[in-house]
Coordinates of C-alpha atoms in Angstrom, one line a residue:
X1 CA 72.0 69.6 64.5
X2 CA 75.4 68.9 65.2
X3 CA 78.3 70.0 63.6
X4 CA 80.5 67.8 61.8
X5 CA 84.3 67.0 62.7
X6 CA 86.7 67.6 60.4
X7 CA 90.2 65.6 61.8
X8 CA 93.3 66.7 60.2
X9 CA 96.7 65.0 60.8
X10 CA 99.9 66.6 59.4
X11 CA 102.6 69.7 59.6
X12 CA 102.1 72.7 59.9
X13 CA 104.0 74.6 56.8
X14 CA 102.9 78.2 57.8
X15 CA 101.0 80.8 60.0
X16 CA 100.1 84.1 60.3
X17 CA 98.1 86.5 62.4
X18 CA 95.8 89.0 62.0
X19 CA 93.3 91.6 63.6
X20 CA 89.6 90.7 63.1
X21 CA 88.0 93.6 60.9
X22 CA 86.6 94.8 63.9
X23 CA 89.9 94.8 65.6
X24 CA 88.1 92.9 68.3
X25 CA 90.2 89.7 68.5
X26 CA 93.5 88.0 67.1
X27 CA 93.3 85.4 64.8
X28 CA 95.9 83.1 63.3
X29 CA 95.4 80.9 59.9
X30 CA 97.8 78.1 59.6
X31 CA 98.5 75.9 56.7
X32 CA 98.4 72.3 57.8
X33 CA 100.2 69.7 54.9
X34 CA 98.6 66.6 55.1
X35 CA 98.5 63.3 52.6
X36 CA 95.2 64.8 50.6
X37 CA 96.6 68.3 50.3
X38 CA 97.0 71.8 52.2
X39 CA 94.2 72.9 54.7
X40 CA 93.8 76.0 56.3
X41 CA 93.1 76.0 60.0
X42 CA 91.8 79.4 61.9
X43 CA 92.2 79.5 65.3
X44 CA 92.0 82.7 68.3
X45 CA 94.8 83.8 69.1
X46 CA 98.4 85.2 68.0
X47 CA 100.6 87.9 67.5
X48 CA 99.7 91.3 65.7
X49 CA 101.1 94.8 66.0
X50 CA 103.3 93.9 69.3
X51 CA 100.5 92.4 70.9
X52 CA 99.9 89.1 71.7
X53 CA 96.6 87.0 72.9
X54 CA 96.0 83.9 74.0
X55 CA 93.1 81.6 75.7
X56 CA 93.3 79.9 79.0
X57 CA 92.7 76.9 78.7
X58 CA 93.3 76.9 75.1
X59 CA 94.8 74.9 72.6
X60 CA 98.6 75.8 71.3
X61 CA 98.7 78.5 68.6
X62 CA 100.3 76.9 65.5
X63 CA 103.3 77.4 64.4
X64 CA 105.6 76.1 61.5
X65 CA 107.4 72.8 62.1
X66 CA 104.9 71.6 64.3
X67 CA 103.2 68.3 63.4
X68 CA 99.7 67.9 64.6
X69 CA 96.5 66.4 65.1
X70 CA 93.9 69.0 64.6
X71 CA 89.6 69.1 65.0
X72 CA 87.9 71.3 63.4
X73 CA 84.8 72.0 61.7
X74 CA 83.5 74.3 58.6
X75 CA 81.4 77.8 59.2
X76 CA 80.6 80.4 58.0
X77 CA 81.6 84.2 58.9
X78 CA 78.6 87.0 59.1
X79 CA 80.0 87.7 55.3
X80 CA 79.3 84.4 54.5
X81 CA 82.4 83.4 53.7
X82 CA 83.7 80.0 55.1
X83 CA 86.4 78.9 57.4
X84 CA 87.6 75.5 58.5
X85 CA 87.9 76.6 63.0
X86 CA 89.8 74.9 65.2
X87 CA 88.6 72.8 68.0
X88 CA 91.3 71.5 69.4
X89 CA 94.7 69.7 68.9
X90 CA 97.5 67.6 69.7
X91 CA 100.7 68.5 68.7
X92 CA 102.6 65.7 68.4
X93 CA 106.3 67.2 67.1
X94 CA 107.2 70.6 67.8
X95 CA 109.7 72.9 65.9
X96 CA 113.0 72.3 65.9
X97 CA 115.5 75.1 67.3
X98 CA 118.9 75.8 68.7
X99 CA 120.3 77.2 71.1
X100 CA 123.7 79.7 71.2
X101 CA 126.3 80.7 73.9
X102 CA 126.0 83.3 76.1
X103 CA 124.5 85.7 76.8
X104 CA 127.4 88.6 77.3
X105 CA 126.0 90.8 80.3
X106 CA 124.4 92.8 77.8
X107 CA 122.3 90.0 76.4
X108 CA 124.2 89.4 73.4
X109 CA 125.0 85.8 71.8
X110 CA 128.7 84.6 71.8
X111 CA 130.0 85.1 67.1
X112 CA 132.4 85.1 65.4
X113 CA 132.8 88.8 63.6
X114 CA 135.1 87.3 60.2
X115 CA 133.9 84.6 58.0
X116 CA 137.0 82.6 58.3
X117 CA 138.6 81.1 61.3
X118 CA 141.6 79.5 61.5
X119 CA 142.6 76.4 63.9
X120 CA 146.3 75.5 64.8
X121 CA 146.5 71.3 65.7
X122 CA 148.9 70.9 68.9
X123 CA 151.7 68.8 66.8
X124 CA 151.6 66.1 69.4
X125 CA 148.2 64.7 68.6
X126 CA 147.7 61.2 70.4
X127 CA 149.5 58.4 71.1
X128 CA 146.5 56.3 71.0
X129 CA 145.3 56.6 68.0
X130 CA 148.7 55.2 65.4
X131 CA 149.8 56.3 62.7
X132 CA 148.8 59.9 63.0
X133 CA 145.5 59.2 61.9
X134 CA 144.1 61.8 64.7
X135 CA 145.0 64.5 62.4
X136 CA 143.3 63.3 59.1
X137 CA 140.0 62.6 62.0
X138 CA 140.5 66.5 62.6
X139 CA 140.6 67.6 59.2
X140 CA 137.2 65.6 58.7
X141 CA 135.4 67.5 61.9
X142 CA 136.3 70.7 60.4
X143 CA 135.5 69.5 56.9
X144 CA 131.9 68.4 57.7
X145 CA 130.6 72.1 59.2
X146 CA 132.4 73.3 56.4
X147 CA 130.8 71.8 54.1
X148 CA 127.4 70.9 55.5
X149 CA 126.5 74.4 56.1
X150 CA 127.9 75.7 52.3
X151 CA 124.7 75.8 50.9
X152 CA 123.5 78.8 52.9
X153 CA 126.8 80.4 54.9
X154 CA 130.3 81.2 54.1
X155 CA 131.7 80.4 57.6
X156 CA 135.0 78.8 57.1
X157 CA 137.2 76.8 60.0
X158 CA 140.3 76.5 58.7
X159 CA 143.3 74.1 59.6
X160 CA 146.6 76.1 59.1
X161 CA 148.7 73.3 60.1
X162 CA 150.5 71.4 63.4
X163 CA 152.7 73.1 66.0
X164 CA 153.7 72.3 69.5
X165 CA 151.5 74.8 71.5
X166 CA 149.7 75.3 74.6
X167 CA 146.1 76.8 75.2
X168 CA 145.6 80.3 76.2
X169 CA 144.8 83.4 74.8
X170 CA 146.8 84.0 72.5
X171 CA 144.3 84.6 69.3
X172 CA 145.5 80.7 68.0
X173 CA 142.9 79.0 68.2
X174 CA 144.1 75.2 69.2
X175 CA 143.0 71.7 69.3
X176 CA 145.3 69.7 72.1
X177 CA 144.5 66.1 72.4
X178 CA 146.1 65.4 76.1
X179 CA 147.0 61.8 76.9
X180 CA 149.0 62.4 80.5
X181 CA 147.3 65.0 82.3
X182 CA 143.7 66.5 81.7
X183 CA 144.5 69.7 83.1
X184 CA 145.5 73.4 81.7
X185 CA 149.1 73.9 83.5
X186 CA 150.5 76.2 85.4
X187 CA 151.4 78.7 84.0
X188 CA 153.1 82.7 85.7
X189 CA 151.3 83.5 88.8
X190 CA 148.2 81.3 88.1
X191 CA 148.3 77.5 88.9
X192 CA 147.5 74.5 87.2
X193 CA 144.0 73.7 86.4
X194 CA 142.8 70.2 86.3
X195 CA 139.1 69.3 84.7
X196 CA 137.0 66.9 85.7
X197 CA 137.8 63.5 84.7
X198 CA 134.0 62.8 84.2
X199 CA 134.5 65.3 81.4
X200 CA 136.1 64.0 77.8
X201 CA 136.2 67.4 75.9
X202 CA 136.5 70.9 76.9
X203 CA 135.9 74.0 74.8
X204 CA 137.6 77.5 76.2
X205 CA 136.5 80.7 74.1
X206 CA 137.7 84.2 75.1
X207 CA 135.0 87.2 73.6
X208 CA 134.2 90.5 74.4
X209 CA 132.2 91.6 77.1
X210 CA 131.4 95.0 77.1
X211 CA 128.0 96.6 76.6
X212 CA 129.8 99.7 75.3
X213 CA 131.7 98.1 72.5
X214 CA 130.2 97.2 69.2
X215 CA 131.8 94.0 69.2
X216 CA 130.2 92.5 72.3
X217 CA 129.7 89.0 72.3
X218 CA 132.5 88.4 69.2
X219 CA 135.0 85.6 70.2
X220 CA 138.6 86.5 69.8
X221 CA 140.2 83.2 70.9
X222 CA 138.8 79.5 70.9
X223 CA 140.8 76.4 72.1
X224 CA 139.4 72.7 72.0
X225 CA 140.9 70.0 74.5
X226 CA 140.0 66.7 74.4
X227 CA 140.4 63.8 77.2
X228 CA 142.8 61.1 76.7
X229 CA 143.2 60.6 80.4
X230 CA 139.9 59.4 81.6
X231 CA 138.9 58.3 78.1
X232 CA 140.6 56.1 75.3
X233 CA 140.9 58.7 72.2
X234 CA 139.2 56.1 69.6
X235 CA 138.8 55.8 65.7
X236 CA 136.4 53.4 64.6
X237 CA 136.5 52.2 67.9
X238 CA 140.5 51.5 67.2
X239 CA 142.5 52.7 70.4
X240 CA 146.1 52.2 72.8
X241 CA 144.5 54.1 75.4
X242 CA 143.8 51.7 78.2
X243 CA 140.6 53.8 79.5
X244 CA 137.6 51.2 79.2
X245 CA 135.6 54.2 77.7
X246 CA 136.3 54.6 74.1
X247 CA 135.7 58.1 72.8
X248 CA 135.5 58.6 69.2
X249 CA 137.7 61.3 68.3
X250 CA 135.7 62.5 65.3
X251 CA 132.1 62.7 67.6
X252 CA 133.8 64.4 70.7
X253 CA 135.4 66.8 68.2
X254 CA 133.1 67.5 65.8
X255 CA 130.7 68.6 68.9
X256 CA 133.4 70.6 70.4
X257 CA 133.4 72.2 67.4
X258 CA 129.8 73.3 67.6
X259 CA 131.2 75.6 70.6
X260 CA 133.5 76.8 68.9
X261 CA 130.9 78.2 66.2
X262 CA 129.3 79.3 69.0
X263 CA 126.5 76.6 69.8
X264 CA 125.3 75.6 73.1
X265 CA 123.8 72.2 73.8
X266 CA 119.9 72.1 72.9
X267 CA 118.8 70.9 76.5
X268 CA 119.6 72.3 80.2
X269 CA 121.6 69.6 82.2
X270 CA 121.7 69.9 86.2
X271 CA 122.5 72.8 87.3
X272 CA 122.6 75.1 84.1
X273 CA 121.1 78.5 84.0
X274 CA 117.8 78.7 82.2
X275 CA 118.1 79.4 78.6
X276 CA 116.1 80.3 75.9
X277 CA 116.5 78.9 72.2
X278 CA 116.6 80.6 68.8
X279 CA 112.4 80.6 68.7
X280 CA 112.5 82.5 72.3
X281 CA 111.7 78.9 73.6
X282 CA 112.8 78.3 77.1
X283 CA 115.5 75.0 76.6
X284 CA 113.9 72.0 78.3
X285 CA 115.7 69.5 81.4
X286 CA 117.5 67.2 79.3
X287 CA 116.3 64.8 82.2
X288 CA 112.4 65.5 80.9
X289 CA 113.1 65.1 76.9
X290 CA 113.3 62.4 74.6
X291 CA 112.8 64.2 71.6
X292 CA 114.9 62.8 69.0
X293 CA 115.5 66.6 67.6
X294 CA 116.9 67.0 70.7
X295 CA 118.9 63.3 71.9
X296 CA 120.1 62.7 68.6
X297 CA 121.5 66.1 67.9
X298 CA 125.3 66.9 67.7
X299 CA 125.3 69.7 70.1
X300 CA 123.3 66.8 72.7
X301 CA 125.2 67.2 75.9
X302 CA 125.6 63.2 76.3
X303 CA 126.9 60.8 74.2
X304 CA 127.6 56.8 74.6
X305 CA 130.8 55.4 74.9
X306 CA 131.9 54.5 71.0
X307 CA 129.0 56.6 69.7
X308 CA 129.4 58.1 66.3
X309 CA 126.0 59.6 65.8
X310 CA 127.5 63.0 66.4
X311 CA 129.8 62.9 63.6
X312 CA 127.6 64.3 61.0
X313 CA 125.4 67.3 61.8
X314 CA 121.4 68.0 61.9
X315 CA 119.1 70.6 60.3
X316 CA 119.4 72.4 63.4
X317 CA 122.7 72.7 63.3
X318 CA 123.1 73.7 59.5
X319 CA 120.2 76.1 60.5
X320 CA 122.2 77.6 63.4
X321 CA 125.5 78.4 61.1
X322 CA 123.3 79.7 58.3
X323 CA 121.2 82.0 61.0
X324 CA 124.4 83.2 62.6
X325 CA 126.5 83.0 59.4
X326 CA 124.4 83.8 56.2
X327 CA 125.8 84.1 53.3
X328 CA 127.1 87.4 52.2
X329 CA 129.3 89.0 49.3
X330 CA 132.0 89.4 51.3
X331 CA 134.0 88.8 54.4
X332 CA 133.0 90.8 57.5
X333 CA 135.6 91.5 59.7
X334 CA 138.7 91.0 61.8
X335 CA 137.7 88.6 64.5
X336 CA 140.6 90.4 66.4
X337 CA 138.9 93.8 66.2
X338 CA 137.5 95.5 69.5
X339 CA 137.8 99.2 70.9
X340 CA 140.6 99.7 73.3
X341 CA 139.8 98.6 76.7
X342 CA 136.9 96.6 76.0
X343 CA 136.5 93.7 78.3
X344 CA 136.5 90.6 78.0
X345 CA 135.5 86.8 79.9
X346 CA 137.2 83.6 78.9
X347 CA 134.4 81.1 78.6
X348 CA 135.3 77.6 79.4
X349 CA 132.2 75.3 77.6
X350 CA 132.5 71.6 78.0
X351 CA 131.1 70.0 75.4
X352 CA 130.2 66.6 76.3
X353 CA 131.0 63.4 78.3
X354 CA 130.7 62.3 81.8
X355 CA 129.7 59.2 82.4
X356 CA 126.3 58.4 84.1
X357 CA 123.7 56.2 84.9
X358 CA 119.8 57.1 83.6
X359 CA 116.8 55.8 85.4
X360 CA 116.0 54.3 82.4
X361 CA 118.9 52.5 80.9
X362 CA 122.0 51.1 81.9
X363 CA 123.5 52.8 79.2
X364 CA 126.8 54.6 80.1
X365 CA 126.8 58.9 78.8
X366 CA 128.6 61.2 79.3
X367 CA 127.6 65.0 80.7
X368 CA 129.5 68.3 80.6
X369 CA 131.2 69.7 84.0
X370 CA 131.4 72.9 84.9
X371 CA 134.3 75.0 86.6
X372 CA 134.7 78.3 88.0
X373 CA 137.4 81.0 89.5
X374 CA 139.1 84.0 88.0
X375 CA 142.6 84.8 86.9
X376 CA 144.4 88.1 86.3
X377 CA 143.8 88.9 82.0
X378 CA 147.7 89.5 80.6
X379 CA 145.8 91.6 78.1
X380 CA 143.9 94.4 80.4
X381 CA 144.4 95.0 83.9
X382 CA 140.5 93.7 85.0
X383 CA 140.0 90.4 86.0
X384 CA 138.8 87.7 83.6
X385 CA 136.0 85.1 84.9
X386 CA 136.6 81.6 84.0
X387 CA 133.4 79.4 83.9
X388 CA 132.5 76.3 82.3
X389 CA 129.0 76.4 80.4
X390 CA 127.6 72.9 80.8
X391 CA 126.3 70.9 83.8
X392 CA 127.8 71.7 87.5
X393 CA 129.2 68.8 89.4
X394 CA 127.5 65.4 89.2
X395 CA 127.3 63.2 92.2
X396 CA 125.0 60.3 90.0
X397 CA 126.9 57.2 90.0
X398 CA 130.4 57.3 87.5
X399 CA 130.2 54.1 85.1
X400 CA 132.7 52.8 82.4
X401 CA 131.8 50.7 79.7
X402 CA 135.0 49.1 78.2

């Protein structure tokens, strides 16, 4: 006679895997939360012991955060004892991750090594936002992954006040609004840079790079530049700039800001490296996803002009800080500190905005750019690379929405 169905529709809240008693096969249990209550699925397949086994063709091996449509049906084992087996399923939301900077050449994610970081404010702000509410807007980036992430980490960013400044490594870590040239300038024996003007904020973080130190991967210096140029610098959609592309200064920042935690954006724009996320997920094409986990995330490489969606951050994100950043007793250490000689790269990651046109709407976003050359280090006599971690240079059609 046949065997009845069992359909089961809800997320999965844990998994784990185990050897059968005759060591024969893998098999995972997953608890799947639904409406009526708990139900635990068994399914071939997992990971025991370092080893891994899957079927092919086979159904996706559950794992927490997914949400899913599973069939199954009851038996019984040669014991007697009875199990509810999977079928098949449909997974219709999968978990949500994140995804960090780097890696160093020795594989290691870009960190900060001490718990609190301060940030210096260029005293010139903008001229298009009046009344110097720019600086207030600043305060409220920091303020909000400060505070969002409390709860489980006691990373601090700290504003230590305004002062006329330029970026560079110098171990102040600066936010420059520019609102006459978008462009690092000349500066010694190295000319002036200029970004891309389809690019509305730019994050540059120097950190070691050396296999042999201890420290690889810790950032030493951070500056954030954001794009008055290109874009009008905007509060609540309030501006002078004359750019017909209003950028909210509190969204552009407060994703900038994500880099400078050490975040990367959660899907791979044209021309980025592959990348893998916190799960050991390879990072979709943000050209294949719509996943909301994913579009409306802070650290989403696009953003619409006079968006504000980005201004407060999502579970990944608070994840992310509390991951990288748990809380401990006490602070950890010197973000200055390295062995002698270590080496180091200057990592330019552009964190949002160039302006393009999607298949499917006429929606104007904006997309990260990404530069590259190299420049002697004032700090060791090896070269420094600079690069920009984001997309490489767009040739889709530029629009500006006023």
């Amino acid at each position: 006679m046949p065997v009845p169905v069992m359909f089961i529709d809800g997320d999965v809240i844990e998994a784990h895997s185990h050897w059968t008693e005759d060591h024969a096969a893998i098999v995972t249990e997953a608890t799947v939360h639904t409406p009526d209550g708990d139900v635990v699925v068994s399914q071939l397949g997992g990971s025991v012991d370092g080893l891994g086994m899957i079927q092919m063709p086979g159904p996706a091996l559950l794992e927490p955060g997914m949400h899913v449509s599973v069939a199954a049906h009851e038996d019984l084992d040669l014991s007697l004892r009875e199990h509810v087996v999977l079928d098949s399923v449909k997974v219709t939301a999968y978990p949500s991750g994140y995804v960090r900077t780097g890696p160093t050449k020795a594989g290691h994610s870009l960190y900060w090594q001490s718990r609190s970081v301060s940030v210096t404010v260029d005293a010139a702000g903008t001229a298009e936002i009046p009344a110097d509410q720019e600086f207030t807007i600043i305060d409220a980036s920091i303020a909000t992954w400060n505070n969002d992430t409390a709860k489980c980490s006691n990373f601090k960013v700290t504003d230590t006040g305004k002062k006329a400044m330029e970026v560079g490594n110098d171990k102040v870590n600066l936010i420059k609004l520019r609102d006459t040239v978008w462009g690092r300038p000349a500066s010694g024996s190295d000319p002036a840079r200029m970004y891309s003007s389809l690019a509305a904020g730019i994050t540059t973080a120097v950190y070691v790079d050396d296999a042999s130190s201890d420290h690889d991967g810790a950032i030493v210096d951070a500056d954030i530049e954001i794009n008055g140029v290109n874009f009008a610098i905007s509060a609540n959609n309030q501006t002078t700039g004359t750019a017909p592309c209003h950028a909210e200064l509190q969204n552009t920042l407060t994703h900038e800001l994500g880099h400078l935690h050490g975040l990367e954006h959660p899907c791979l724009a044209s021309g980025d490296p592959p990348r893998t996320d916190n799960l050991g997920r390879p990072v979709p094409s943000c050209s294949a996803t719509d996943d909301p986990k994913i579009v409306d995330a802070t650290m989403y490489n696009f953003q619409q002009c006079g968006e504000t969606k980005k201004e407060d951050l999502t579970a990944d994100e608070i994840q992310a800080i509390c991951d990288i950043y748990p809380n401990t007793g006490g602070g950890c250490c010197s973000a200055s500190d390295q062995r002698p000689g270590a080496s180091f790269l200057v990592a330019g990651i552009t964190g949002l905005l160039v302006m393009r046109r999607r298949k499917s709407s006429r929606r104007a976003w904006h997309r990260s750019i990404d530069r590259k050359g190299t420049f002697p280090s004032p700090l060791s006599r090896q070269n420094r690379e600079i690069f920009t971690i984001g997309d490489r240079a767009s040739r889709r059609a530029v629009i500006l929405l006023s």
